[in-house]
Structures are given as C-alpha cells and as structure tokens.
Amino acid sequence: MAVERTLSIIKPDATRRNLTGAINARFEGSGLRIVAQRRMWLTDTQAGKFYEVHKERPFYKDLVKFMTSGPVVVQVLEGENAVLKNREVMGATNPANAAEGTIRKDFAESIEANSVHGSDSAENAANEIAFFFSGCEIVG
Ligand code: IDP
Ligand code: MG
C-alpha cells in the first residue's frame, strides 16, 4: 500500500464548539499523522476558490458563507491510503447517512455544517494541499 497525503479542514462549526482536539484524536487514532496544520479565518475569495468545483450547485453561496463564519484548521494528513482512510474516518457528507463512530456521525450539525472536509481523490489532494501549504511547511 502507498503512503499518501490528503488535505483536511476542521470546519467553523467544529472550531466553534472546541472540537479540534477531539477530531485530531480521531485522525491519530486511525493511524493518520498530522504533518502540517494551521488555524486561519478564510476570506470570501479563498473559500470561493477552494470550493470552485461546486460553484454551480445551489448550496455554493451558503457554503462559502458558512466556511467564512469562523476559524478553520487546515491540515495535511499522511498515512497508508490516506485519502480513502480519511473519507472513512469522516463519514458520509450528510450526518444522517454517516456510519457509527465516524466524525460526522458524532459531531456534525447538518449536511452543511458537517465538521470536516477531506480530499476525495489523490489528484484533488495534491491540488488542495498546494492551495494551503508550501513544501517546507509539511513535516513528515
Ligand atoms: P464532501 O465534503 O463529503 O466531499 P461535497 O459533495 O464535496 O461533500 O460537498 C462539499 C460540502 O458542501 C459538504 O461537505 C457540505 O459542507 C456542503 N454540502 C454538500 N451538499 C450539501 C447540501 O445538499 N446542502 C448544503 N450543503 C451541502
Ligand atoms: Mg468533496
């Protein structure tokens, strides 16, 4: 199996409820290593660009508003099959459909305020990591 990296974001609903440590414990408990991490408050431009792929979707404007409503924690997670592993640890987009024991099942407030973002492919992971981090900020 391949060691991969994936981009994770702890979303404003989770930072507001002081869940950064609890969520990071889920990542580390699953074998994912946090090799870069920064707390920041996204601008409209940054959030809009990050979610550009969804700009035709009806929820895009609300999503950008939500993602700029408070601080986020952007992170790079590293491990065996990190992209898929993180998606498993996160759970389904809609917490109503998320499996028991997943972050979204346990912490998400709604389909929008669902506590975490995770890249959905190795290709997107590379682009999303480069969006937030330079090479020397990632310490494996
Ligand atoms: P993902 O985060 O599980 O990959 P995506 O379909 O990529 O889900 O959607 C990106 C984000 O947009 C979701 O995490 C969620 O915050 C928001 N979102 C997705 N679908 C809906 C919806 O139907 N209503 C409101 N917000 C949504
Ligand atoms: Mg997605």
Short mmCIF file of N, CA, C and O and ligand atoms in Angstrom, two decimals:
data_model
loop_
_atom_site.label_atom_id
_atom_site.label_comp_id
_atom_site.label_asym_id
_atom_site.label_seq_id
_atom_site.Cartn_x
_atom_site.Cartn_y
_atom_site.Cartn_z
N MET A 1 0.84 -1.20 0.00
CA MET A 1 0.00 0.00 0.00
C MET A 1 0.87 1.25 0.00
O MET A 1 1.99 1.23 0.48
N ALA A 2 0.30 2.31 -0.52
CA ALA A 2 1.08 3.54 -0.70
C ALA A 2 0.83 4.53 0.43
O ALA A 2 -0.31 4.70 0.87
N VAL A 3 1.91 5.17 0.87
CA VAL A 3 1.75 6.28 1.80
C VAL A 3 1.31 7.49 0.99
O VAL A 3 1.94 7.84 0.00
N GLU A 4 0.20 8.09 1.41
CA GLU A 4 -0.37 9.23 0.70
C GLU A 4 -0.53 10.41 1.66
O GLU A 4 -0.47 10.25 2.87
N ARG A 5 -0.82 11.56 1.07
CA ARG A 5 -1.20 12.74 1.85
C ARG A 5 -2.55 13.24 1.36
O ARG A 5 -2.87 13.13 0.17
N THR A 6 -3.32 13.79 2.28
CA THR A 6 -4.63 14.33 1.93
C THR A 6 -4.86 15.63 2.68
O THR A 6 -4.26 15.86 3.73
N LEU A 7 -5.70 16.49 2.12
CA LEU A 7 -5.98 17.79 2.76
C LEU A 7 -7.24 17.65 3.60
O LEU A 7 -8.27 17.16 3.13
N SER A 8 -7.13 18.09 4.84
CA SER A 8 -8.26 18.08 5.77
C SER A 8 -8.54 19.50 6.23
O SER A 8 -7.62 20.31 6.36
N ILE A 9 -9.81 19.80 6.45
CA ILE A 9 -10.18 21.09 7.08
C ILE A 9 -11.15 20.80 8.22
O ILE A 9 -12.18 20.14 8.01
N ILE A 10 -10.80 21.27 9.40
CA ILE A 10 -11.77 21.27 10.51
C ILE A 10 -12.58 22.55 10.35
O ILE A 10 -12.04 23.65 10.36
N LYS A 11 -13.89 22.39 10.14
CA LYS A 11 -14.75 23.49 9.71
C LYS A 11 -15.20 24.37 10.89
O LYS A 11 -15.08 23.98 12.06
N PRO A 12 -15.77 25.56 10.57
CA PRO A 12 -16.13 26.51 11.64
C PRO A 12 -17.10 25.98 12.69
O PRO A 12 -17.02 26.39 13.86
N ASP A 13 -18.01 25.07 12.32
CA ASP A 13 -18.94 24.54 13.35
C ASP A 13 -18.17 23.77 14.41
O ASP A 13 -18.58 23.74 15.58
N ALA A 14 -17.07 23.14 14.01
CA ALA A 14 -16.28 22.33 14.94
C ALA A 14 -15.31 23.18 15.77
O ALA A 14 -15.18 22.97 16.98
N THR A 15 -14.67 24.17 15.14
CA THR A 15 -13.77 25.03 15.94
C THR A 15 -14.59 25.82 16.96
O THR A 15 -14.16 26.02 18.09
N ARG A 16 -15.81 26.23 16.57
CA ARG A 16 -16.67 26.99 17.48
C ARG A 16 -17.01 26.18 18.74
O ARG A 16 -17.08 26.71 19.84
N ARG A 17 -17.17 24.86 18.56
CA ARG A 17 -17.52 24.00 19.71
C ARG A 17 -16.28 23.39 20.37
O ARG A 17 -16.40 22.46 21.18
N ASN A 18 -15.09 23.91 20.02
CA ASN A 18 -13.85 23.49 20.67
C ASN A 18 -13.56 22.01 20.45
O ASN A 18 -13.11 21.30 21.36
N LEU A 19 -13.80 21.54 19.21
CA LEU A 19 -13.65 20.12 18.89
C LEU A 19 -12.37 19.79 18.14
O LEU A 19 -12.19 18.65 17.70
N THR A 20 -11.46 20.76 18.01
CA THR A 20 -10.24 20.50 17.23
C THR A 20 -9.47 19.29 17.80
O THR A 20 -9.08 18.39 17.05
N GLY A 21 -9.28 19.28 19.10
CA GLY A 21 -8.52 18.18 19.70
C GLY A 21 -9.22 16.84 19.58
O GLY A 21 -8.60 15.82 19.28
N ALA A 22 -10.54 16.84 19.78
CA ALA A 22 -11.31 15.59 19.69
C ALA A 22 -11.24 15.04 18.27
O ALA A 22 -11.11 13.82 18.07
N ILE A 23 -11.32 15.92 17.28
CA ILE A 23 -11.26 15.47 15.89
C ILE A 23 -9.84 15.00 15.55
O ILE A 23 -9.65 13.95 14.92
N ASN A 24 -8.84 15.74 16.01
CA ASN A 24 -7.47 15.29 15.75
C ASN A 24 -7.20 13.93 16.39
O ASN A 24 -6.46 13.10 15.83
N ALA A 25 -7.80 13.67 17.54
CA ALA A 25 -7.62 12.35 18.18
C ALA A 25 -8.19 11.24 17.30
O ALA A 25 -7.64 10.13 17.26
N ARG A 26 -9.27 11.54 16.58
CA ARG A 26 -9.83 10.53 15.66
C ARG A 26 -8.83 10.23 14.54
O ARG A 26 -8.64 9.08 14.15
N PHE A 27 -8.22 11.30 13.99
CA PHE A 27 -7.26 11.09 12.91
C PHE A 27 -6.09 10.25 13.42
O PHE A 27 -5.70 9.25 12.82
N GLU A 28 -5.51 10.69 14.53
CA GLU A 28 -4.32 9.99 15.05
C GLU A 28 -4.65 8.57 15.48
O GLU A 28 -3.87 7.65 15.27
N GLY A 29 -5.85 8.39 16.05
CA GLY A 29 -6.26 7.05 16.47
C GLY A 29 -6.43 6.09 15.30
O GLY A 29 -6.31 4.87 15.45
N SER A 30 -6.71 6.64 14.12
CA SER A 30 -6.89 5.80 12.93
C SER A 30 -5.57 5.55 12.20
O SER A 30 -5.56 4.87 11.18
N GLY A 31 -4.48 6.13 12.70
CA GLY A 31 -3.18 5.93 12.07
C GLY A 31 -2.77 7.04 11.13
O GLY A 31 -1.68 6.99 10.54
N LEU A 32 -3.61 8.05 10.98
CA LEU A 32 -3.23 9.20 10.14
C LEU A 32 -2.37 10.15 10.97
O LEU A 32 -2.66 10.42 12.14
N ARG A 33 -1.31 10.65 10.36
CA ARG A 33 -0.37 11.56 11.02
C ARG A 33 -0.63 12.99 10.54
O ARG A 33 -0.75 13.21 9.32
N ILE A 34 -0.71 13.94 11.46
CA ILE A 34 -0.92 15.34 11.09
C ILE A 34 0.45 15.94 10.81
O ILE A 34 1.21 16.22 11.74
N VAL A 35 0.79 16.11 9.52
CA VAL A 35 2.14 16.53 9.15
C VAL A 35 2.23 18.03 8.82
O VAL A 35 3.31 18.55 8.58
N ALA A 36 1.06 18.70 8.83
CA ALA A 36 1.02 20.17 8.71
C ALA A 36 -0.32 20.61 9.25
O ALA A 36 -1.32 19.90 9.11
N GLN A 37 -0.34 21.79 9.87
CA GLN A 37 -1.60 22.26 10.45
C GLN A 37 -1.54 23.78 10.66
O GLN A 37 -0.54 24.30 11.14
N ARG A 38 -2.61 24.48 10.31
CA ARG A 38 -2.67 25.93 10.53
C ARG A 38 -4.11 26.34 10.79
O ARG A 38 -5.01 25.97 10.04
N ARG A 39 -4.29 27.12 11.84
CA ARG A 39 -5.61 27.70 12.11
C ARG A 39 -5.69 29.03 11.37
O ARG A 39 -4.75 29.84 11.44
N MET A 40 -6.78 29.29 10.66
CA MET A 40 -6.90 30.52 9.89
C MET A 40 -8.39 30.86 9.71
O MET A 40 -9.26 30.02 9.91
N TRP A 41 -8.64 32.08 9.34
CA TRP A 41 -10.01 32.52 9.04
C TRP A 41 -10.05 32.78 7.54
O TRP A 41 -9.43 33.75 7.07
N LEU A 42 -10.74 31.95 6.80
CA LEU A 42 -10.76 32.07 5.35
C LEU A 42 -11.47 33.34 4.92
O LEU A 42 -12.48 33.74 5.52
N THR A 43 -10.95 33.98 3.87
CA THR A 43 -11.66 35.10 3.24
C THR A 43 -12.71 34.54 2.27
O THR A 43 -12.65 33.36 1.88
N ASP A 44 -13.62 35.40 1.85
CA ASP A 44 -14.61 35.01 0.82
C ASP A 44 -13.91 34.49 -0.43
O ASP A 44 -14.32 33.50 -1.02
N THR A 45 -12.85 35.19 -0.83
CA THR A 45 -12.13 34.81 -2.05
C THR A 45 -11.50 33.43 -1.90
O THR A 45 -11.59 32.59 -2.80
N GLN A 46 -10.86 33.19 -0.75
CA GLN A 46 -10.22 31.89 -0.53
C GLN A 46 -11.24 30.75 -0.51
O GLN A 46 -11.06 29.72 -1.16
N ALA A 47 -12.31 30.93 0.25
CA ALA A 47 -13.33 29.86 0.36
C ALA A 47 -14.00 29.64 -1.00
O ALA A 47 -14.26 28.50 -1.40
N GLY A 48 -14.28 30.74 -1.71
CA GLY A 48 -14.91 30.64 -3.02
C GLY A 48 -14.05 29.89 -4.00
O GLY A 48 -14.53 29.05 -4.78
N LYS A 49 -12.75 30.14 -3.96
CA LYS A 49 -11.82 29.47 -4.86
C LYS A 49 -11.66 28.00 -4.48
O LYS A 49 -11.64 27.12 -5.33
N PHE A 50 -11.56 27.74 -3.18
CA PHE A 50 -11.38 26.36 -2.72
C PHE A 50 -12.56 25.48 -3.18
O PHE A 50 -12.37 24.34 -3.58
N TYR A 51 -13.78 26.03 -3.10
CA TYR A 51 -14.97 25.26 -3.44
C TYR A 51 -15.48 25.57 -4.85
O TYR A 51 -16.64 25.29 -5.16
N GLU A 52 -14.61 26.12 -5.71
CA GLU A 52 -14.99 26.50 -7.07
C GLU A 52 -15.68 25.37 -7.84
O GLU A 52 -16.61 25.61 -8.62
N VAL A 53 -15.25 24.14 -7.59
CA VAL A 53 -15.83 22.97 -8.27
C VAL A 53 -17.34 22.88 -8.03
O VAL A 53 -18.08 22.31 -8.83
N HIS A 54 -17.81 23.47 -6.91
CA HIS A 54 -19.24 23.41 -6.57
C HIS A 54 -19.99 24.68 -6.95
O HIS A 54 -21.14 24.86 -6.56
N LYS A 55 -19.37 25.57 -7.76
CA LYS A 55 -19.98 26.91 -7.89
C LYS A 55 -21.33 26.92 -8.61
O LYS A 55 -22.10 27.85 -8.43
N GLU A 56 -21.65 25.87 -9.35
CA GLU A 56 -22.97 25.80 -9.98
C GLU A 56 -24.01 25.14 -9.08
O GLU A 56 -25.20 25.08 -9.43
N ARG A 57 -23.58 24.63 -7.93
CA ARG A 57 -24.52 23.91 -7.05
C ARG A 57 -25.34 24.92 -6.24
O ARG A 57 -24.86 26.00 -5.91
N PRO A 58 -26.58 24.56 -5.92
CA PRO A 58 -27.46 25.51 -5.21
C PRO A 58 -26.94 25.91 -3.83
O PRO A 58 -27.27 26.99 -3.34
N PHE A 59 -26.10 25.06 -3.23
CA PHE A 59 -25.63 25.35 -1.87
C PHE A 59 -24.32 26.13 -1.84
O PHE A 59 -23.81 26.45 -0.76
N TYR A 60 -23.77 26.50 -3.01
CA TYR A 60 -22.43 27.11 -3.07
C TYR A 60 -22.32 28.40 -2.25
O TYR A 60 -21.39 28.56 -1.44
N LYS A 61 -23.26 29.31 -2.44
CA LYS A 61 -23.16 30.61 -1.74
C LYS A 61 -23.24 30.43 -0.22
O LYS A 61 -22.46 31.04 0.53
N ASP A 62 -24.16 29.59 0.20
CA ASP A 62 -24.30 29.30 1.64
C ASP A 62 -23.05 28.63 2.18
O ASP A 62 -22.64 28.88 3.32
N LEU A 63 -22.48 27.74 1.38
CA LEU A 63 -21.29 27.00 1.81
C LEU A 63 -20.12 27.97 2.04
O LEU A 63 -19.42 27.88 3.06
N VAL A 64 -19.94 28.92 1.11
CA VAL A 64 -18.87 29.90 1.26
C VAL A 64 -19.13 30.77 2.50
O VAL A 64 -18.21 31.05 3.28
N LYS A 65 -20.38 31.13 2.71
CA LYS A 65 -20.74 31.93 3.89
C LYS A 65 -20.43 31.16 5.17
O LYS A 65 -19.86 31.70 6.13
N PHE A 66 -20.79 29.89 5.19
CA PHE A 66 -20.52 29.05 6.36
C PHE A 66 -19.01 28.90 6.60
O PHE A 66 -18.53 29.04 7.73
N MET A 67 -18.26 28.65 5.53
CA MET A 67 -16.82 28.39 5.69
C MET A 67 -16.04 29.63 6.10
O MET A 67 -14.89 29.53 6.54
N THR A 68 -16.67 30.81 5.96
CA THR A 68 -16.03 32.06 6.38
C THR A 68 -16.66 32.61 7.66
O THR A 68 -16.40 33.74 8.05
N SER A 69 -17.49 31.79 8.34
CA SER A 69 -18.22 32.26 9.52
C SER A 69 -17.41 32.16 10.80
O SER A 69 -17.85 32.62 11.86
N GLY A 70 -16.23 31.55 10.72
CA GLY A 70 -15.37 31.40 11.90
C GLY A 70 -14.06 30.76 11.48
O GLY A 70 -13.89 30.44 10.30
N PRO A 71 -13.16 30.55 12.43
CA PRO A 71 -11.86 29.96 12.08
C PRO A 71 -12.00 28.51 11.60
O PRO A 71 -12.92 27.80 12.01
N VAL A 72 -11.07 28.12 10.76
CA VAL A 72 -10.93 26.72 10.36
C VAL A 72 -9.51 26.28 10.72
O VAL A 72 -8.64 27.11 11.02
N VAL A 73 -9.30 24.96 10.72
CA VAL A 73 -7.95 24.42 10.87
C VAL A 73 -7.66 23.60 9.62
O VAL A 73 -8.35 22.60 9.36
N VAL A 74 -6.70 24.07 8.82
CA VAL A 74 -6.33 23.35 7.60
C VAL A 74 -5.14 22.44 7.94
O VAL A 74 -4.26 22.82 8.71
N GLN A 75 -5.17 21.24 7.40
CA GLN A 75 -4.19 20.24 7.80
C GLN A 75 -3.80 19.34 6.63
O GLN A 75 -4.60 19.13 5.72
N VAL A 76 -2.62 18.78 6.72
CA VAL A 76 -2.23 17.70 5.83
C VAL A 76 -2.12 16.44 6.67
O VAL A 76 -1.43 16.43 7.70
N LEU A 77 -2.85 15.40 6.26
CA LEU A 77 -2.80 14.11 6.94
C LEU A 77 -2.02 13.14 6.07
O LEU A 77 -2.20 13.10 4.85
N GLU A 78 -1.18 12.34 6.70
CA GLU A 78 -0.33 11.39 5.97
C GLU A 78 -0.52 9.98 6.52
O GLU A 78 -0.64 9.81 7.74
N GLY A 79 -0.53 9.00 5.63
CA GLY A 79 -0.62 7.61 6.07
C GLY A 79 -0.91 6.70 4.89
O GLY A 79 -1.07 7.16 3.76
N GLU A 80 -1.00 5.40 5.18
CA GLU A 80 -1.35 4.42 4.15
C GLU A 80 -2.74 4.77 3.60
O GLU A 80 -3.69 4.92 4.38
N ASN A 81 -2.84 4.89 2.29
CA ASN A 81 -4.14 5.18 1.66
C ASN A 81 -4.88 6.33 2.35
O ASN A 81 -6.08 6.23 2.63
N ALA A 82 -4.15 7.40 2.63
CA ALA A 82 -4.69 8.48 3.47
C ALA A 82 -5.97 9.11 2.91
O ALA A 82 -6.85 9.50 3.68
N VAL A 83 -6.10 9.19 1.58
CA VAL A 83 -7.28 9.84 1.01
C VAL A 83 -8.54 9.05 1.39
O VAL A 83 -9.49 9.60 1.98
N LEU A 84 -8.53 7.77 1.09
CA LEU A 84 -9.69 6.93 1.38
C LEU A 84 -9.87 6.72 2.89
O LEU A 84 -11.00 6.76 3.40
N LYS A 85 -8.76 6.52 3.58
CA LYS A 85 -8.82 6.32 5.04
C LYS A 85 -9.49 7.52 5.71
O LYS A 85 -10.38 7.37 6.55
N ASN A 86 -9.09 8.73 5.30
CA ASN A 86 -9.71 9.92 5.91
C ASN A 86 -11.20 10.00 5.58
O ASN A 86 -12.00 10.36 6.44
N ARG A 87 -11.57 9.66 4.34
CA ARG A 87 -13.00 9.69 3.98
C ARG A 87 -13.78 8.71 4.86
O ARG A 87 -14.93 8.98 5.23
N GLU A 88 -13.17 7.58 5.20
CA GLU A 88 -13.84 6.60 6.07
C GLU A 88 -14.00 7.16 7.49
O GLU A 88 -15.04 7.02 8.11
N VAL A 89 -12.93 7.78 8.00
CA VAL A 89 -12.95 8.32 9.35
C VAL A 89 -13.95 9.48 9.44
O VAL A 89 -14.63 9.67 10.46
N MET A 90 -14.07 10.26 8.34
CA MET A 90 -15.00 11.40 8.30
C MET A 90 -16.46 10.95 8.32
O MET A 90 -17.29 11.55 9.00
N GLY A 91 -16.79 9.96 7.49
CA GLY A 91 -18.18 9.55 7.31
C GLY A 91 -18.85 10.31 6.18
O GLY A 91 -18.29 11.23 5.59
N ALA A 92 -20.09 9.93 5.87
CA ALA A 92 -20.83 10.49 4.74
C ALA A 92 -21.09 11.98 4.91
O ALA A 92 -21.19 12.47 6.04
N THR A 93 -21.23 12.67 3.78
CA THR A 93 -21.46 14.12 3.76
C THR A 93 -22.63 14.51 4.67
O THR A 93 -22.52 15.45 5.47
N ASN A 94 -23.74 13.80 4.53
CA ASN A 94 -24.91 14.06 5.38
C ASN A 94 -24.80 13.21 6.65
O ASN A 94 -24.80 11.98 6.58
N PRO A 95 -24.70 13.85 7.82
CA PRO A 95 -24.51 13.07 9.05
C PRO A 95 -25.62 12.05 9.28
O PRO A 95 -25.39 11.03 9.94
N ALA A 96 -26.80 12.30 8.70
CA ALA A 96 -27.90 11.34 8.84
C ALA A 96 -27.55 10.01 8.18
O ALA A 96 -28.09 8.97 8.56
N ASN A 97 -26.65 10.05 7.20
CA ASN A 97 -26.24 8.83 6.50
C ASN A 97 -24.87 8.32 6.95
O ASN A 97 -24.37 7.33 6.40
N ALA A 98 -24.23 8.99 7.89
CA ALA A 98 -22.87 8.64 8.28
C ALA A 98 -22.86 7.41 9.20
O ALA A 98 -23.75 7.24 10.04
N ALA A 99 -21.84 6.58 9.02
CA ALA A 99 -21.73 5.35 9.82
C ALA A 99 -21.39 5.67 11.28
O ALA A 99 -20.79 6.71 11.58
N GLU A 100 -21.79 4.75 12.14
CA GLU A 100 -21.46 4.86 13.57
C GLU A 100 -19.96 5.04 13.77
O GLU A 100 -19.16 4.40 13.08
N GLY A 101 -19.60 5.91 14.70
CA GLY A 101 -18.19 6.06 15.05
C GLY A 101 -17.42 7.00 14.16
O GLY A 101 -16.24 7.25 14.39
N THR A 102 -18.06 7.54 13.12
CA THR A 102 -17.37 8.50 12.25
C THR A 102 -17.46 9.91 12.84
O THR A 102 -18.32 10.19 13.68
N ILE A 103 -16.57 10.78 12.38
CA ILE A 103 -16.55 12.17 12.87
C ILE A 103 -17.88 12.85 12.59
O ILE A 103 -18.45 13.51 13.46
N ARG A 104 -18.38 12.71 11.38
CA ARG A 104 -19.62 13.40 11.03
C ARG A 104 -20.82 12.84 11.79
O ARG A 104 -21.71 13.59 12.19
N LYS A 105 -20.86 11.53 12.00
CA LYS A 105 -21.95 10.94 12.78
C LYS A 105 -21.94 11.53 14.20
O LYS A 105 -22.99 11.88 14.74
N ASP A 106 -20.75 11.65 14.77
CA ASP A 106 -20.66 12.05 16.18
C ASP A 106 -20.68 13.56 16.38
O ASP A 106 -21.10 14.02 17.45
N PHE A 107 -20.22 14.34 15.39
CA PHE A 107 -20.04 15.77 15.63
C PHE A 107 -20.80 16.71 14.69
O PHE A 107 -21.04 17.86 15.05
N ALA A 108 -21.15 16.26 13.49
CA ALA A 108 -21.74 17.19 12.52
C ALA A 108 -23.08 17.73 12.99
O ALA A 108 -23.86 17.01 13.64
N GLU A 109 -23.35 18.98 12.64
CA GLU A 109 -24.63 19.61 13.00
C GLU A 109 -25.66 19.45 11.88
O GLU A 109 -26.85 19.45 12.14
N SER A 110 -25.19 19.39 10.64
CA SER A 110 -26.10 19.33 9.48
C SER A 110 -25.30 18.91 8.25
O SER A 110 -24.07 18.77 8.32
N ILE A 111 -26.01 18.74 7.13
CA ILE A 111 -25.32 18.37 5.88
C ILE A 111 -24.32 19.45 5.48
O ILE A 111 -23.30 19.16 4.86
N GLU A 112 -24.59 20.71 5.84
CA GLU A 112 -23.66 21.79 5.53
C GLU A 112 -22.58 21.91 6.61
O GLU A 112 -21.38 21.87 6.31
N ALA A 113 -23.01 22.05 7.85
CA ALA A 113 -22.08 22.22 8.97
C ALA A 113 -21.65 20.84 9.46
O ALA A 113 -22.06 20.37 10.53
N ASN A 114 -20.83 20.18 8.61
CA ASN A 114 -20.52 18.78 8.87
C ASN A 114 -19.07 18.56 9.34
O ASN A 114 -18.48 17.51 9.14
N SER A 115 -18.53 19.58 10.00
CA SER A 115 -17.33 19.49 10.85
C SER A 115 -15.99 19.31 10.15
O SER A 115 -14.98 19.80 10.66
N VAL A 116 -15.96 18.58 9.05
CA VAL A 116 -14.66 18.32 8.39
C VAL A 116 -14.79 18.30 6.87
O VAL A 116 -15.84 17.93 6.34
N HIS A 117 -13.71 18.69 6.23
CA HIS A 117 -13.53 18.48 4.78
C HIS A 117 -12.40 17.47 4.60
O HIS A 117 -11.43 17.48 5.36
N GLY A 118 -12.49 16.64 3.58
CA GLY A 118 -11.38 15.76 3.20
C GLY A 118 -11.34 15.61 1.70
O GLY A 118 -12.38 15.46 1.05
N SER A 119 -10.15 15.64 1.13
CA SER A 119 -9.99 15.46 -0.33
C SER A 119 -10.63 14.14 -0.76
O SER A 119 -10.61 13.16 -0.01
N ASP A 120 -11.16 14.13 -2.00
CA ASP A 120 -11.85 12.92 -2.46
C ASP A 120 -11.07 12.10 -3.48
O ASP A 120 -11.56 11.08 -3.95
N SER A 121 -9.87 12.55 -3.84
CA SER A 121 -9.03 11.75 -4.75
C SER A 121 -7.58 12.18 -4.54
O SER A 121 -7.33 13.28 -4.01
N ALA A 122 -6.65 11.35 -4.98
CA ALA A 122 -5.23 11.70 -4.83
C ALA A 122 -4.90 12.96 -5.63
O ALA A 122 -4.14 13.82 -5.17
N GLU A 123 -5.51 13.09 -6.81
CA GLU A 123 -5.25 14.26 -7.64
C GLU A 123 -5.77 15.54 -6.96
O GLU A 123 -5.06 16.55 -6.90
N ASN A 124 -6.99 15.49 -6.46
CA ASN A 124 -7.53 16.66 -5.75
C ASN A 124 -6.74 16.94 -4.48
O ASN A 124 -6.55 18.10 -4.10
N ALA A 125 -6.28 15.89 -3.81
CA ALA A 125 -5.49 16.08 -2.59
C ALA A 125 -4.23 16.90 -2.90
O ALA A 125 -3.90 17.85 -2.17
N ALA A 126 -3.54 16.56 -3.96
CA ALA A 126 -2.31 17.29 -4.33
C ALA A 126 -2.62 18.76 -4.59
O ALA A 126 -1.89 19.65 -4.13
N ASN A 127 -3.71 19.01 -5.32
CA ASN A 127 -4.08 20.41 -5.62
C ASN A 127 -4.51 21.16 -4.36
O ASN A 127 -4.14 22.32 -4.16
N GLU A 128 -5.29 20.51 -3.51
CA GLU A 128 -5.79 21.16 -2.29
C GLU A 128 -4.66 21.41 -1.29
O GLU A 128 -4.65 22.44 -0.60
N ILE A 129 -3.72 20.48 -1.19
CA ILE A 129 -2.56 20.69 -0.30
C ILE A 129 -1.76 21.89 -0.79
O ILE A 129 -1.39 22.77 -0.01
N ALA A 130 -1.54 21.96 -2.10
CA ALA A 130 -0.76 23.08 -2.67
C ALA A 130 -1.48 24.41 -2.51
O ALA A 130 -0.85 25.47 -2.47
N PHE A 131 -2.82 24.36 -2.42
CA PHE A 131 -3.61 25.59 -2.23
C PHE A 131 -3.28 26.23 -0.88
O PHE A 131 -3.25 27.45 -0.76
N PHE A 132 -3.03 25.40 0.14
CA PHE A 132 -2.85 25.92 1.51
C PHE A 132 -1.42 25.88 2.03
O PHE A 132 -1.09 26.61 2.96
N PHE A 133 -0.58 24.98 1.51
CA PHE A 133 0.73 24.77 2.13
C PHE A 133 1.85 24.77 1.08
O PHE A 133 1.68 24.27 -0.02
N SER A 134 3.00 25.32 1.51
CA SER A 134 4.20 25.17 0.69
C SER A 134 4.97 23.95 1.21
O SER A 134 4.73 23.48 2.33
N GLY A 135 5.85 23.45 0.39
CA GLY A 135 6.56 22.21 0.71
C GLY A 135 7.23 22.22 2.07
O GLY A 135 7.15 21.24 2.82
N CYS A 136 7.87 23.33 2.42
CA CYS A 136 8.63 23.34 3.67
C CYS A 136 7.74 23.47 4.91
O CYS A 136 8.22 23.35 6.04
N GLU A 137 6.43 23.66 4.72
CA GLU A 137 5.50 23.69 5.87
C GLU A 137 4.98 22.30 6.22
O GLU A 137 4.27 22.13 7.20
N ILE A 138 5.30 21.31 5.38
CA ILE A 138 4.82 19.94 5.60
C ILE A 138 5.99 19.12 6.13
O ILE A 138 7.00 18.97 5.45
N VAL A 139 5.85 18.64 7.35
CA VAL A 139 6.95 17.95 8.02
C VAL A 139 6.54 16.52 8.30
O VAL A 139 5.82 16.23 9.27
N GLY A 140 6.93 15.60 7.44
CA GLY A 140 6.51 14.21 7.54
C GLY A 140 7.32 13.42 8.55
O GLY A 140 8.23 13.94 9.17
P1 IDP B 1 -17.87 16.15 0.95
O1 IDP B 1 -17.44 17.26 1.88
O2 IDP B 1 -18.39 14.95 1.71
O3 IDP B 1 -16.83 15.78 -0.07
P2 IDP B 1 -19.24 17.55 -1.23
O4 IDP B 1 -20.34 16.97 -2.06
O5 IDP B 1 -17.89 17.71 -1.85
O6 IDP B 1 -19.15 16.69 0.13
O7 IDP B 1 -19.76 18.97 -0.72
C1 IDP B 1 -18.86 19.90 -0.15
C2 IDP B 1 -19.52 20.48 1.07
O8 IDP B 1 -20.67 21.22 0.69
C3 IDP B 1 -20.05 19.48 2.09
O9 IDP B 1 -19.07 18.96 2.96
C4 IDP B 1 -21.07 20.32 2.83
O10 IDP B 1 -20.46 21.21 3.77
C5 IDP B 1 -21.66 21.14 1.68
N1 IDP B 1 -22.85 20.47 1.09
C6 IDP B 1 -22.87 19.37 0.30
N2 IDP B 1 -24.12 19.05 -0.07
C7 IDP B 1 -24.92 19.97 0.51
C8 IDP B 1 -26.35 20.19 0.50
O11 IDP B 1 -27.12 19.45 -0.11
N3 IDP B 1 -26.79 21.26 1.24
C9 IDP B 1 -25.97 22.09 1.92
N4 IDP B 1 -24.63 21.94 1.94
C10 IDP B 1 -24.11 20.89 1.25
MG MG B 2 -15.99 16.96 -1.56
#
